Structure formats: structure tokens, C-alpha cells
CSV table of C-alpha atoms (C1' of nucleotides) in Angstrom, one decimal:
chain,number,residue,atom,x,y,z
A,29,MET,CA,-21.7,-30.8,5.2
A,30,ILE,CA,-20.7,-27.3,4.0
A,31,LYS,CA,-17.2,-27.2,2.7
A,32,VAL,CA,-15.6,-23.8,3.5
A,33,ALA,CA,-12.4,-22.1,2.3
A,34,ILE,CA,-10.8,-19.0,3.7
A,35,ALA,CA,-8.7,-16.4,2.0
A,36,GLU,CA,-7.1,-14.1,4.5
A,37,ASP,CA,-3.5,-12.8,4.8
A,38,HIS,CA,-3.6,-12.7,8.6
A,39,GLN,CA,-3.0,-16.3,9.7
A,40,SER,CA,-4.1,-15.4,13.2
A,41,LEU,CA,-7.6,-14.5,12.0
A,42,ILE,CA,-7.8,-17.8,10.0
A,43,ASP,CA,-6.8,-19.7,13.1
A,44,GLY,CA,-9.5,-17.9,15.1
A,45,ILE,CA,-12.1,-18.8,12.5
A,46,ASP,CA,-10.8,-22.4,12.4
A,47,LEU,CA,-11.4,-22.6,16.2
A,48,LEU,CA,-14.9,-21.4,15.7
A,49,LEU,CA,-15.7,-23.8,12.9
A,50,LYS,CA,-14.2,-26.8,14.7
A,51,TYR,CA,-17.3,-27.4,16.8
A,52,GLU,CA,-19.8,-26.9,13.9
A,53,GLU,CA,-20.9,-30.4,12.9
A,54,ASP,CA,-22.3,-29.3,9.5
A,55,ILE,CA,-19.3,-27.2,8.4
A,56,THR,CA,-15.8,-28.3,7.5
A,57,LEU,CA,-12.9,-26.1,6.7
A,58,VAL,CA,-11.3,-27.6,3.6
A,59,GLY,CA,-8.6,-25.1,3.0
A,60,THR,CA,-7.0,-21.8,3.7
A,61,ALA,CA,-4.9,-19.3,1.6
A,62,ASN,CA,-2.9,-16.3,2.6
A,63,ASP,CA,-3.2,-14.6,-0.9
A,64,GLY,CA,-5.6,-14.5,-3.8
A,65,LYS,CA,-3.4,-16.6,-6.0
A,66,ALA,CA,-3.1,-19.5,-3.6
A,67,LEU,CA,-6.9,-19.4,-3.1
A,68,LEU,CA,-7.6,-19.8,-6.8
A,69,GLU,CA,-5.3,-22.8,-6.9
A,70,LEU,CA,-6.9,-24.2,-3.7
A,71,ILE,CA,-10.5,-24.1,-4.9
A,72,GLN,CA,-9.6,-26.0,-8.1
A,73,GLU,CA,-8.8,-29.0,-5.9
A,74,LYS,CA,-11.0,-28.6,-2.9
A,75,LYS,CA,-14.2,-27.4,-4.5
A,76,PRO,CA,-15.5,-25.5,-1.5
A,77,ASP,CA,-19.2,-24.6,-1.2
A,78,VAL,CA,-18.6,-21.3,0.5
A,79,ILE,CA,-15.5,-19.0,0.5
A,80,LEU,CA,-14.7,-16.4,3.1
A,81,MET,CA,-12.9,-13.7,1.2
A,82,ASP,CA,-10.7,-10.9,2.5
A,83,ILE,CA,-10.3,-8.0,0.1
A,84,LYS,CA,-6.9,-6.6,0.7
A,85,MET,CA,-4.6,-9.5,0.0
A,86,PRO,CA,-1.2,-10.0,-1.7
A,87,LYS,CA,-0.9,-11.1,-5.3
A,88,ILE,CA,-4.5,-11.1,-6.3
A,89,ASP,CA,-7.0,-9.0,-4.3
A,90,GLY,CA,-10.3,-10.3,-3.1
A,91,ILE,CA,-12.4,-8.4,-5.7
A,92,THR,CA,-10.4,-9.8,-8.6
A,93,ALA,CA,-10.4,-13.3,-7.1
A,94,THR,CA,-14.2,-13.2,-6.6
A,95,LYS,CA,-14.8,-12.2,-10.2
A,96,SER,CA,-12.7,-15.1,-11.3
A,97,ILE,CA,-14.4,-17.6,-9.0
A,98,THR,CA,-18.0,-16.6,-9.7
A,99,ALA,CA,-17.3,-16.7,-13.5
A,100,GLN,CA,-15.8,-20.3,-13.3
A,101,HIS,CA,-17.8,-21.6,-10.4
A,102,PRO,CA,-21.2,-19.9,-10.2
A,103,ASN,CA,-22.3,-22.3,-7.5
A,104,MET,CA,-19.6,-21.3,-5.0
A,105,GLY,CA,-20.8,-18.8,-2.6
A,106,VAL,CA,-18.4,-16.0,-1.8
A,107,ILE,CA,-18.7,-14.0,1.4
A,108,ALA,CA,-16.6,-10.9,1.7
A,109,PHE,CA,-14.9,-10.6,5.1
A,110,SER,CA,-13.3,-7.2,5.3
A,111,MET,CA,-12.4,-4.1,7.3
A,112,PHE,CA,-13.7,-2.0,4.5
A,113,ASP,CA,-17.3,-0.7,5.1
A,114,GLN,CA,-17.4,1.9,2.4
A,115,GLU,CA,-20.1,1.8,-0.3
A,116,ASP,CA,-17.6,1.4,-3.1
A,117,ALA,CA,-16.0,-1.7,-1.6
A,118,ILE,CA,-19.3,-3.3,-0.9
A,119,GLN,CA,-20.6,-2.6,-4.4
A,120,GLN,CA,-17.5,-3.9,-6.0
A,121,MET,CA,-17.7,-7.1,-4.1
A,122,ILE,CA,-21.4,-7.5,-4.9
A,123,ALA,CA,-20.7,-6.7,-8.6
A,124,ALA,CA,-17.9,-9.3,-8.5
A,125,GLY,CA,-20.5,-11.9,-7.4
A,126,ALA,CA,-20.2,-12.0,-3.6
A,127,LYS,CA,-23.3,-13.3,-1.9
A,128,GLY,CA,-22.4,-11.8,1.5
A,129,TYR,CA,-20.4,-9.2,3.2
A,130,LEU,CA,-19.1,-9.3,6.7
A,131,LEU,CA,-17.1,-6.7,8.6
A,132,LYS,CA,-14.1,-7.6,10.7
A,133,ASN,CA,-15.4,-5.2,13.4
A,134,SER,CA,-18.3,-7.5,14.0
A,135,PRO,CA,-18.4,-10.5,16.3
A,136,LEU,CA,-16.9,-13.7,14.9
A,137,GLU,CA,-20.1,-15.6,15.3
A,138,GLU,CA,-21.6,-13.8,12.4
A,139,VAL,CA,-19.4,-15.9,10.2
A,140,LEU,CA,-21.4,-19.0,11.0
A,141,THR,CA,-24.7,-17.3,10.3
A,142,ALA,CA,-23.4,-16.0,7.0
A,143,ILE,CA,-22.0,-19.3,5.8
A,144,LYS,CA,-25.2,-21.1,6.5
A,145,ALA,CA,-27.3,-18.5,4.8
A,146,VAL,CA,-25.2,-18.3,1.7
A,147,HIS,CA,-25.0,-22.0,1.5
A,148,LYS,CA,-28.8,-22.1,1.6
A,149,GLY,CA,-28.9,-19.8,-1.4
A,150,ASP,CA,-29.6,-16.6,0.5
A,151,THR,CA,-27.5,-13.5,0.7
A,152,PHE,CA,-26.1,-12.3,4.0
A,153,PHE,CA,-25.0,-8.8,4.9
A,154,ASP,CA,-23.5,-7.5,8.1
A,155,LYS,CA,-26.0,-5.5,10.1
A,156,ALA,CA,-23.5,-2.7,10.4
A,157,ILE,CA,-23.6,-2.1,6.7
A,158,ASP,CA,-25.8,0.8,5.5
A,159,PRO,CA,-28.7,-1.0,3.7
A,160,SER,CA,-28.6,1.6,0.9
A,161,TYR,CA,-25.2,0.3,-0.2
A,162,ILE,CA,-26.8,-3.0,-0.8
A,163,ALA,CA,-30.1,-1.7,-2.2
A,164,VAL,CA,-28.4,-0.2,-5.3
A,165,GLN,CA,-27.6,-3.5,-6.7
A,166,ASP,CA,-29.5,-2.8,-9.8
A,167,ASN,CA,-26.9,-0.1,-10.8
A,168,ILE,CA,-24.1,-2.4,-10.1
A,169,SER,CA,-24.8,-4.8,-13.0
A,170,SER,CA,-24.2,-2.0,-15.5
A,171,GLY,CA,-20.7,-1.8,-14.1
A,172,LYS,CA,-20.3,1.8,-15.1
A,173,SER,CA,-17.0,3.4,-14.1
A,174,LEU,CA,-15.3,6.6,-14.9
A,175,LEU,CA,-12.4,4.8,-16.4
A,176,SER,CA,-12.6,2.3,-19.3
A,177,LYS,CA,-11.6,-1.3,-19.1
A,178,SER,CA,-8.2,-0.6,-20.8
A,179,GLU,CA,-7.6,2.5,-18.6
A,180,ARG,CA,-8.2,0.5,-15.4
A,181,GLU,CA,-5.9,-2.2,-16.6
A,182,ILE,CA,-3.2,0.3,-17.4
A,183,LEU,CA,-3.7,2.0,-14.1
A,184,THR,CA,-3.2,-1.3,-12.3
A,185,LEU,CA,0.1,-1.8,-14.2
A,186,ILE,CA,1.2,1.8,-13.3
A,187,GLY,CA,0.5,1.0,-9.7
A,188,GLN,CA,2.8,-2.0,-10.0
A,189,GLY,CA,5.6,0.3,-11.0
A,190,LYS,CA,5.6,-0.5,-14.7
A,191,THR,CA,7.0,2.1,-17.1
A,192,THR,CA,4.9,3.2,-20.1
A,193,SER,CA,7.1,1.2,-22.4
A,194,GLU,CA,6.8,-1.8,-20.2
A,195,ILE,CA,3.1,-1.5,-20.2
A,196,ALA,CA,3.1,-1.1,-24.0
A,197,ALA,CA,5.1,-4.4,-24.3
A,198,ILE,CA,2.7,-6.1,-22.0
A,199,ARG,CA,-0.4,-5.0,-23.9
A,200,PHE,CA,1.2,-5.3,-27.5
A,201,THR,CA,0.5,-1.6,-28.3
A,202,ALA,CA,2.7,1.3,-29.1
A,203,VAL,CA,4.1,3.4,-26.3
A,204,SER,CA,2.2,6.4,-27.6
A,205,THR,CA,-1.1,4.5,-27.2
A,206,VAL,CA,-0.3,3.9,-23.5
A,207,GLU,CA,0.6,7.6,-23.2
A,208,LYS,CA,-2.7,8.6,-24.7
A,209,HIS,CA,-4.5,6.4,-22.2
A,210,ARG,CA,-2.5,8.0,-19.4
A,211,LYS,CA,-3.5,11.5,-20.7
A,212,ASN,CA,-7.2,10.4,-20.9
A,213,MET,CA,-7.1,9.1,-17.3
A,214,ILE,CA,-5.4,12.3,-16.1
A,215,ARG,CA,-8.0,14.3,-17.8
A,216,LYS,CA,-10.9,12.2,-16.5
A,217,LEU,CA,-9.6,12.2,-13.0
A,218,GLY,CA,-8.7,15.8,-13.0
A,219,LEU,CA,-5.1,15.3,-12.0
A,220,SER,CA,-2.1,17.3,-12.9
A,221,GLY,CA,1.6,17.1,-12.4
A,222,LYS,CA,4.3,14.4,-12.5
A,223,GLY,CA,3.6,11.3,-10.5
A,224,GLU,CA,0.0,12.2,-9.8
A,225,LEU,CA,-1.3,9.2,-11.8
A,226,LEU,CA,1.0,6.9,-9.9
A,227,ARG,CA,-0.2,8.5,-6.6
A,228,TYR,CA,-3.7,8.0,-7.7
A,229,ALA,CA,-3.1,4.4,-8.6
A,230,LEU,CA,-1.5,3.6,-5.3
A,231,GLU,CA,-3.8,5.6,-3.0
A,232,LYS,CA,-7.0,4.5,-4.6
A,233,LYS,CA,-6.3,0.8,-4.8
A,234,TYR,CA,-7.7,0.3,-1.3
A,235,ASP,CA,-9.3,3.6,-0.8
A,236,PHE,CA,-12.9,2.8,-1.2
B,22,MET,CA,-3.7,-17.1,36.8
B,23,ILE,CA,-2.6,-14.6,34.1
B,24,LYS,CA,-5.0,-11.8,33.6
B,25,VAL,CA,-5.1,-10.7,30.0
B,26,ALA,CA,-6.6,-7.7,28.2
B,27,ILE,CA,-6.9,-7.2,24.5
B,28,ALA,CA,-6.9,-4.0,22.5
B,29,GLU,CA,-7.9,-4.6,18.9
B,30,ASP,CA,-10.4,-2.8,16.7
B,31,HIS,CA,-11.4,-5.9,14.8
B,32,GLN,CA,-13.9,-7.7,17.1
B,33,SER,CA,-13.7,-10.8,15.0
B,34,LEU,CA,-10.0,-11.2,15.9
B,35,ILE,CA,-10.7,-10.6,19.6
B,36,ASP,CA,-13.4,-13.4,19.4
B,37,GLY,CA,-10.9,-15.7,17.9
B,38,ILE,CA,-8.3,-15.0,20.6
B,39,ASP,CA,-11.1,-15.4,23.2
B,40,LEU,CA,-11.8,-18.9,21.8
B,41,LEU,CA,-8.2,-19.7,22.0
B,42,LEU,CA,-7.8,-18.6,25.6
B,43,LYS,CA,-11.0,-20.2,26.8
B,44,TYR,CA,-9.3,-23.6,27.3
B,45,GLU,CA,-6.2,-22.2,28.9
B,46,GLU,CA,-6.5,-22.9,32.6
B,47,ASP,CA,-3.9,-20.5,33.7
B,48,ILE,CA,-5.0,-17.5,31.6
B,49,THR,CA,-8.2,-15.5,31.9
B,50,LEU,CA,-9.4,-12.8,29.6
B,51,VAL,CA,-10.4,-9.9,31.9
B,52,GLY,CA,-11.4,-7.4,29.3
B,53,THR,CA,-11.3,-6.2,25.7
B,54,ALA,CA,-11.3,-2.8,24.0
B,55,ASN,CA,-11.8,-1.7,20.4
B,56,ASP,CA,-9.8,1.4,20.8
B,57,GLY,CA,-6.8,2.8,22.7
B,58,LYS,CA,-9.0,5.1,24.9
B,59,ALA,CA,-11.3,2.3,26.0
B,60,LEU,CA,-8.3,0.2,26.9
B,61,LEU,CA,-6.7,2.8,29.1
B,62,GLU,CA,-10.0,3.0,31.0
B,63,LEU,CA,-10.3,-0.7,31.2
B,64,ILE,CA,-6.9,-1.4,32.7
B,65,GLN,CA,-7.5,1.1,35.5
B,66,GLU,CA,-10.3,-1.2,36.7
B,67,LYS,CA,-9.2,-4.7,35.7
B,68,LYS,CA,-5.5,-4.4,36.3
B,69,PRO,CA,-4.4,-7.0,33.7
B,70,ASP,CA,-1.0,-8.7,33.9
B,71,VAL,CA,-0.5,-8.8,30.2
B,72,ILE,CA,-2.0,-6.7,27.4
B,73,LEU,CA,-2.2,-7.7,23.7
B,74,MET,CA,-2.0,-4.5,21.8
B,75,ASP,CA,-2.8,-3.6,18.3
B,76,ILE,CA,-1.0,-0.6,16.8
B,77,LYS,CA,-3.4,0.9,14.4
B,78,MET,CA,-6.5,1.6,16.4
B,79,PRO,CA,-9.0,4.5,16.6
B,80,LYS,CA,-8.8,7.3,19.2
B,81,ILE,CA,-5.4,6.4,20.8
B,82,ASP,CA,-3.0,4.3,18.8
B,83,GLY,CA,-1.1,1.3,20.3
B,84,ILE,CA,2.2,3.1,20.5
B,85,THR,CA,0.8,6.0,22.5
B,86,ALA,CA,-1.2,3.7,24.7
B,87,THR,CA,1.8,1.5,25.4
B,88,LYS,CA,3.9,4.5,26.5
B,89,SER,CA,1.1,5.6,28.8
B,90,ILE,CA,0.6,2.1,30.3
B,91,THR,CA,4.3,1.3,30.8
B,92,ALA,CA,4.8,4.7,32.5
B,93,GLN,CA,1.9,4.2,35.0
B,94,HIS,CA,2.0,0.5,35.3
B,95,PRO,CA,5.5,-0.7,34.8
B,96,ASN,CA,4.6,-4.3,35.8
B,97,MET,CA,2.0,-4.7,33.1
B,98,GLY,CA,3.5,-6.6,30.1
B,99,VAL,CA,2.5,-5.2,26.7
B,100,ILE,CA,2.7,-7.4,23.7
B,101,ALA,CA,2.3,-5.8,20.3
B,102,PHE,CA,0.0,-7.7,18.0
B,103,SER,CA,0.2,-6.1,14.6
B,104,MET,CA,0.2,-6.5,10.9
B,105,PHE,CA,3.2,-4.1,10.8
B,106,ASP,CA,6.5,-5.9,10.4
B,107,GLN,CA,8.7,-3.0,9.6
B,108,GLU,CA,11.7,-2.0,11.7
B,109,ASP,CA,10.3,1.4,12.6
B,110,ALA,CA,7.1,0.0,13.9
B,111,ILE,CA,8.9,-2.7,16.0
B,112,GLN,CA,11.4,-0.3,17.4
B,113,GLN,CA,8.7,2.2,18.3
B,114,MET,CA,6.7,-0.4,20.2
B,115,ILE,CA,9.8,-1.5,22.0
B,116,ALA,CA,10.8,2.0,22.8
B,117,ALA,CA,7.3,2.5,24.1
B,118,GLY,CA,7.9,-0.3,26.5
B,119,ALA,CA,6.4,-3.4,24.8
B,120,LYS,CA,7.9,-6.7,26.0
B,121,GLY,CA,6.8,-8.6,23.0
B,122,TYR,CA,5.9,-8.3,19.3
B,123,LEU,CA,3.6,-10.7,17.4
B,124,LEU,CA,2.6,-10.5,13.8
B,125,LYS,CA,-0.9,-11.1,12.7
B,126,ASN,CA,0.4,-13.2,9.8
B,127,SER,CA,1.6,-15.8,12.3
B,128,PRO,CA,-0.4,-18.6,13.8
B,129,LEU,CA,-2.7,-17.6,16.6
B,130,GLU,CA,-1.1,-20.1,19.0
B,131,GLU,CA,1.9,-17.8,19.2
B,132,VAL,CA,-0.3,-15.6,21.4
B,133,LEU,CA,-0.3,-18.2,24.2
B,134,THR,CA,3.5,-18.6,24.1
B,135,ALA,CA,4.0,-14.8,24.1
B,136,ILE,CA,1.6,-14.2,27.0
B,137,LYS,CA,3.3,-16.9,29.2
B,138,ALA,CA,6.8,-15.7,28.3
B,139,VAL,CA,6.1,-12.0,29.0
B,140,HIS,CA,4.2,-12.9,32.2
B,141,LYS,CA,7.3,-14.7,33.3
B,142,GLY,CA,9.3,-11.6,32.8
B,143,ASP,CA,10.9,-12.6,29.5
B,144,THR,CA,10.5,-10.9,26.2
B,145,PHE,CA,8.9,-12.6,23.2
B,146,PHE,CA,9.3,-11.7,19.5
B,147,ASP,CA,7.7,-13.3,16.5
B,148,LYS,CA,10.1,-15.6,14.7
B,149,ALA,CA,9.2,-13.8,11.4
B,150,ILE,CA,10.7,-10.6,12.7
B,151,ASP,CA,14.2,-9.8,11.5
B,152,PRO,CA,16.3,-10.2,14.6
B,153,SER,CA,18.3,-7.1,13.7
B,154,TYR,CA,15.3,-5.0,14.4
B,155,ILE,CA,15.2,-6.3,17.9
B,156,ALA,CA,19.0,-6.5,18.5
B,157,VAL,CA,19.4,-2.8,17.9
B,158,GLN,CA,17.5,-2.0,21.1
B,159,ASP,CA,20.4,0.0,22.3
B,160,ASN,CA,20.0,2.3,19.4
B,161,ILE,CA,16.2,2.7,19.9
B,162,SER,CA,16.5,5.3,22.5
B,163,SER,CA,18.3,7.4,20.0
B,164,GLY,CA,15.6,6.7,17.4
B,165,LYS,CA,18.0,5.4,14.8
B,166,SER,CA,16.5,4.6,11.4
B,167,LEU,CA,17.8,3.7,8.0
B,168,LEU,CA,17.0,7.1,6.8
B,169,SER,CA,18.2,10.4,8.3
B,170,LYS,CA,15.9,12.9,9.8
B,171,SER,CA,16.2,15.1,6.7
B,172,GLU,CA,15.6,12.1,4.4
B,173,ARG,CA,12.5,11.1,6.3
B,174,GLU,CA,11.2,14.6,6.1
B,175,ILE,CA,11.8,14.8,2.4
B,176,LEU,CA,10.2,11.4,1.9
B,177,THR,CA,7.1,12.6,3.6
B,178,LEU,CA,7.0,15.6,1.3
B,179,ILE,CA,7.5,13.4,-1.7
B,180,GLY,CA,4.6,11.2,-0.6
B,181,GLN,CA,2.5,14.4,-0.4
B,182,GLY,CA,3.2,14.9,-4.1
B,183,LYS,CA,5.7,17.8,-3.8
B,184,THR,CA,8.2,18.2,-6.6
B,185,THR,CA,11.9,18.4,-5.9
B,186,SER,CA,11.9,22.1,-6.5
B,187,GLU,CA,8.9,22.6,-4.2
B,188,ILE,CA,10.6,20.6,-1.5
B,189,ALA,CA,13.8,22.7,-2.0
B,190,ALA,CA,11.7,25.9,-1.5
B,191,ILE,CA,10.0,24.4,1.6
B,192,ARG,CA,13.4,23.5,3.2
B,193,PHE,CA,15.3,26.6,2.0
B,194,THR,CA,17.9,24.5,0.2
B,195,ALA,CA,19.0,24.2,-3.4
B,196,VAL,CA,17.2,21.8,-5.7
B,197,SER,CA,20.4,19.9,-6.1
B,198,THR,CA,20.5,19.3,-2.4
B,199,VAL,CA,17.1,17.7,-2.4
B,200,GLU,CA,18.1,15.6,-5.4
B,201,LYS,CA,21.2,14.4,-3.6
B,202,HIS,CA,19.0,13.4,-0.6
B,203,ARG,CA,16.7,11.5,-3.1
B,204,LYS,CA,19.7,9.7,-4.5
B,205,ASN,CA,20.9,8.8,-1.0
B,206,MET,CA,17.5,7.4,-0.2
B,207,ILE,CA,17.3,5.5,-3.4
B,208,ARG,CA,20.6,3.9,-2.7
B,209,LYS,CA,19.9,3.1,0.9
B,210,LEU,CA,16.5,1.6,0.1
B,211,GLY,CA,17.9,-0.3,-2.9
B,212,LEU,CA,15.4,1.2,-5.3
B,213,SER,CA,15.8,1.9,-9.0
B,214,GLY,CA,13.7,3.5,-11.7
B,215,LYS,CA,11.5,6.4,-12.1
B,216,GLY,CA,8.7,6.7,-9.6
B,217,GLU,CA,10.1,4.1,-7.2
B,218,LEU,CA,10.8,6.6,-4.5
B,219,LEU,CA,7.3,7.9,-4.7
B,220,ARG,CA,5.9,4.4,-4.7
B,221,TYR,CA,8.0,3.6,-1.6
B,222,ALA,CA,6.8,6.8,0.1
B,223,LEU,CA,3.2,6.0,-0.6
B,224,GLU,CA,3.4,2.3,0.2
B,225,LYS,CA,5.0,3.0,3.5
B,226,LYS,CA,2.6,5.8,4.3
B,227,TYR,CA,0.4,3.6,6.5
B,228,ASP,CA,3.2,1.4,7.6
B,229,PHE,CA,6.2,3.1,9.1
C,14,DG,C1',44.5,12.0,13.6
C,15,DT,C1',41.3,8.9,10.5
C,16,DA,C1',36.9,7.2,9.0
C,17,DT,C1',32.1,7.7,8.3
C,18,DC,C1',27.9,9.9,7.8
C,19,DC,C1',25.1,14.0,7.1
C,20,DA,C1',24.1,18.2,4.8
C,21,DT,C1',24.9,21.2,1.3
C,22,DA,C1',25.9,22.3,-3.5
C,23,DC,C1',27.5,21.5,-8.0
C,24,DC,C1',28.6,19.0,-12.8
C,25,DC,C1',26.8,16.0,-16.6
C,26,DA,C1',23.5,12.8,-19.2
C,27,DT,C1',19.2,10.3,-20.1
C,28,DT,C1',14.5,9.4,-20.2
C,29,DA,C1',9.9,8.9,-18.4
C,30,DC,C1',6.1,11.5,-17.8
C,31,DA,C1',3.0,15.3,-18.5
C,32,DG,C1',1.0,18.8,-21.5
C,33,DG,C1',-0.6,20.3,-25.9
C,34,DG,C1',-2.3,18.6,-29.9
C,35,DT,C1',-3.6,15.6,-34.6
C,36,DA,C1',-5.9,11.5,-37.0
C,37,DT,C1',-8.4,7.1,-38.0
C,38,DT,C1',-11.2,3.1,-36.9
C,39,DT,C1',-14.3,0.6,-34.1
C,40,DG,C1',-18.0,0.1,-30.9
C,41,DT,C1',-22.2,1.6,-28.6
C,42,DG,C1',-26.4,4.0,-27.8
C,43,DT,C1',-30.2,6.7,-29.4
D,19,DA,C1',-28.0,7.9,-39.5
D,20,DC,C1',-25.6,10.6,-35.9
D,21,DA,C1',-23.0,11.4,-31.7
D,22,DC,C1',-19.8,10.1,-28.5
D,23,DA,C1',-16.4,7.2,-26.4
D,24,DA,C1',-12.8,3.8,-26.8
D,25,DA,C1',-8.7,2.3,-28.9
D,26,DT,C1',-4.9,2.9,-31.6
D,27,DA,C1',-1.1,5.8,-33.3
D,28,DC,C1',1.3,9.8,-34.3
D,29,DC,C1',3.4,14.8,-33.8
D,30,DC,C1',5.7,18.3,-30.7
D,31,DT,C1',7.6,20.5,-26.2
D,32,DG,C1',9.2,20.9,-21.5
D,33,DT,C1',10.9,19.3,-17.2
D,34,DA,C1',11.2,16.4,-13.2
D,35,DA,C1',13.4,12.4,-11.8
D,36,DT,C1',16.9,9.1,-12.0
D,37,DG,C1',21.8,7.8,-12.6
D,38,DG,C1',26.6,8.8,-12.7
D,39,DG,C1',29.7,11.6,-10.5
D,40,DT,C1',32.5,15.8,-7.9
D,41,DA,C1',33.5,18.7,-3.7
D,42,DT,C1',33.4,21.0,1.1
D,43,DG,C1',32.3,21.5,5.9
D,44,DG,C1',30.4,19.8,10.3
D,45,DA,C1',29.5,16.2,13.6
D,46,DT,C1',30.6,11.9,15.7
D,47,DA,C1',33.2,7.8,16.9
D,48,DC,C1',37.4,5.4,17.5
DNA sequence: GTATCCATACCCATTACAGGGTATTTGTGT
DNA sequence: ACACAAATACCCTGTAATGGGTATGGATAC
């Protein structure tokens, strides 16, 4: 019996998947969450074998949640279930530890196939995904990014509307340190002008 | 027997709805489309009674498709089925002739209720929608919105990264006039703090 | 006529952010 | 060891955005 959890902000889609799973004798849906935070709480209790994970969700996004889950529960299989078919999205989910990636544009039945494959220890990728996006897994583990860890963290906080002094308080640094990080990011990203960093933070969050 | 068509770019959601409708003896799904254009072709042939209409779709969006359908087939009931819960989206779909509006965040079962209600000649609106968005139907024809025409235009330019002085030059007004518009928007939208207007402009960019 | 909103334009003040740097220490790779 | 990036912290400057107002004229509704 495969225990499955679903994280997806659109309840209607969860309900559809629920209908699909209802007649699968070897799969049981043990819980659902409409945001990343609720999911993390749910899995502590329900201990699912496989998790169907949306990317774009309130509170904690799917990539972040996947990282957390695969770190704490390496035996739980995470399958991304997303509208995003871009390379960056796919690579980030794989880097986060996802064992599968399904597109919402594909038939719902694929979900069953993916769940069974991932539970068996295999990986499963939607046929509509360009295989080259998956093949570059070797580069993913190096996790290289244009921005440093601190820069990415600050960018996230900027996207949340925090002022530089608020960010400094959150990170226990001087305001000038945060400003320097901002300048570094602006330089690296080739931006210029007031508000461009905020624009970048907001437009790139889900712009894979 | 209610003939239903679905326009939705996410096939997985269509499949979920299909599963739901399968056991409804008085409803039959006569066709599905993954974009607005395919839908318009489909309905010429299949003549559905009720159409479940996504808003954000490739080729022809749901609002445009709804306008076209209600103009040519005033007896077909269109139900919006969308992630967008904002007043503007709702009012635009209603103005386009939709007889119902469902949110994807809501349980899938609502679809059944809405189809039956609209087929009966009633309207049906998701309980999660603020009633004031629906109640102001009389104002819809005038296209009333929280923000004035000038304000919306300026907000768009803000979202494009234009500075206040750039916007002033574009609109042939003083900088102070644009600033005043900004203040009015901030007040109306209940925002506060630097960058919040830009955040609002960007976060609503895909929404309405 | 009054009230309200929109549009235009101005006054003042504060500050957050960008732009230009400087410096030191630590960490990492070769 | 050297080179480079990251992290931390500071200096200075300029200005765009917000926050608090003022005022006038036009349009609309009652």
C-alpha cells in the first residue's frame, strides 16, 4: 500500500486526483495540503511514501519544501506536479531531490504511473519534458548559481517587501552589509535603477 | 441531459472533472479544449448547453472566448473556472456574459452544482467570492474599478519600471501630478512603505 | 446648490535605495 | 602560496518614493 500526500493550492485539482486514486487498491491518499507549510506539518504525522508536489504554492514553495523533505526524509519520494516545463524549474526540483516531474498539461493518469515508479525506487519524468533537461543532472549537484547563498536569501526577503534595515535585523548584520549585498546582486544581474532589484525578485520568483 | 464542454489548458484538471462527471446521469461531457480557439471550433459542432471556461488560456483567453460565445449563442451558459479571485477578473467575465464563476481553490464538487444551476437558468458564484464583486453588476457595464483610468495607466507604467518623472514625461503632466496619483492609489489600496506600489503592480500583473 | 471624485499642480519632510567607492577577514580552489 | 569570491562593515552622494498636506477646476450625482 503506497501512502500518498498531495501539496497543491488548487483544491479542485486535488479532488480530481482523489477521484483517480480512489479506485487504486494499492494506493491510499493519506493527506492533502494547500500550501507548503501545511504539507511539512502533514508529513510529520502521516509519513507518506510518495508526495505529489506543486511548485507555485503559498507560504513555502514546492522547491523549498522538497529540499526540506528530502533532507529529513530521504526515503520519501517527491514528484513535482507543475505547469512549469522550463529547464530551470525542472533542474531546481531535481536538485531539491525530486524523483519525478509531471506536467499539468498531461493526462491525469500519468500520476498513477509516476507514483508507482517512484515508489519502486525509479525516477519518472513526463514524456513532454525535453530529455536534455533531465540529462544534465550531473551539473545540478554542484548547485552553481550566479548569486551566493546569502544573496539569494536577501533577494527572497526583498521580494517579501522587507526594507534593508528589516533584512539587517533578520540576519543580525549591519544595514551596510545588506546594502553591499544588494549592490553585488545589482552588479551581477546587470540591473540599474530604483526598484529594479525588487522587480527582479518578484518577476523571477516563478519565471523559470 | 446537460451537454457540457470544458476549456482548460491543464489536461490533468480536465481529466479530474471528467472523472467527476462520469457518474452524473444527467450530465454528459461532449468535448474538451486546451485553448480558446479549439473551444470555439468545438462548440460549433457539439453545441453544449454549459461551458466550463478557464480564463488564462493559450490562443484566445477565456474572457474573449466568452464574449464571442454569448454573442453567437446566447443560450449557452458559460461558467468561469479560474484561479483568479480578483474583482476585475470576476467583473470582466460577468460583463462578457458568464453566468457563473468558480474558483479552482474550491472543492471540485462545486462544478456539479454550478452546471445544474446555470443550466436551469440561474447564476452560480463560488461562495469564496466577495459578494460585492457580484453585486455591483450594474456598474460592470461602465467598467467601474477601484482605481481610475489614469491610475490604472500609471500603475501599468510603474510595473514596467518607469520612474515617476518618466511617467510624467509620457503623460505630459507634472511629476507632482504623478506623485499625487501614486498617493491616491496607495491610499485606495491600503498600502504603505517604499516599493509597495511596485510590488502591487507586479503581483497583480498576471492577475487583474 | 452641495458633495464627491478625478485630474492637475504645488508645498514640505523623511528615508530607502542606488551608485560610487574603501577595507578586512574568511573560505575555497588551484 | 596565490587568486578570487563571499561576508562583513564602513565612507560619501544623489534622488526617487513615500507621507503629510494645500489648492483649483471640471465632471457627475443628488
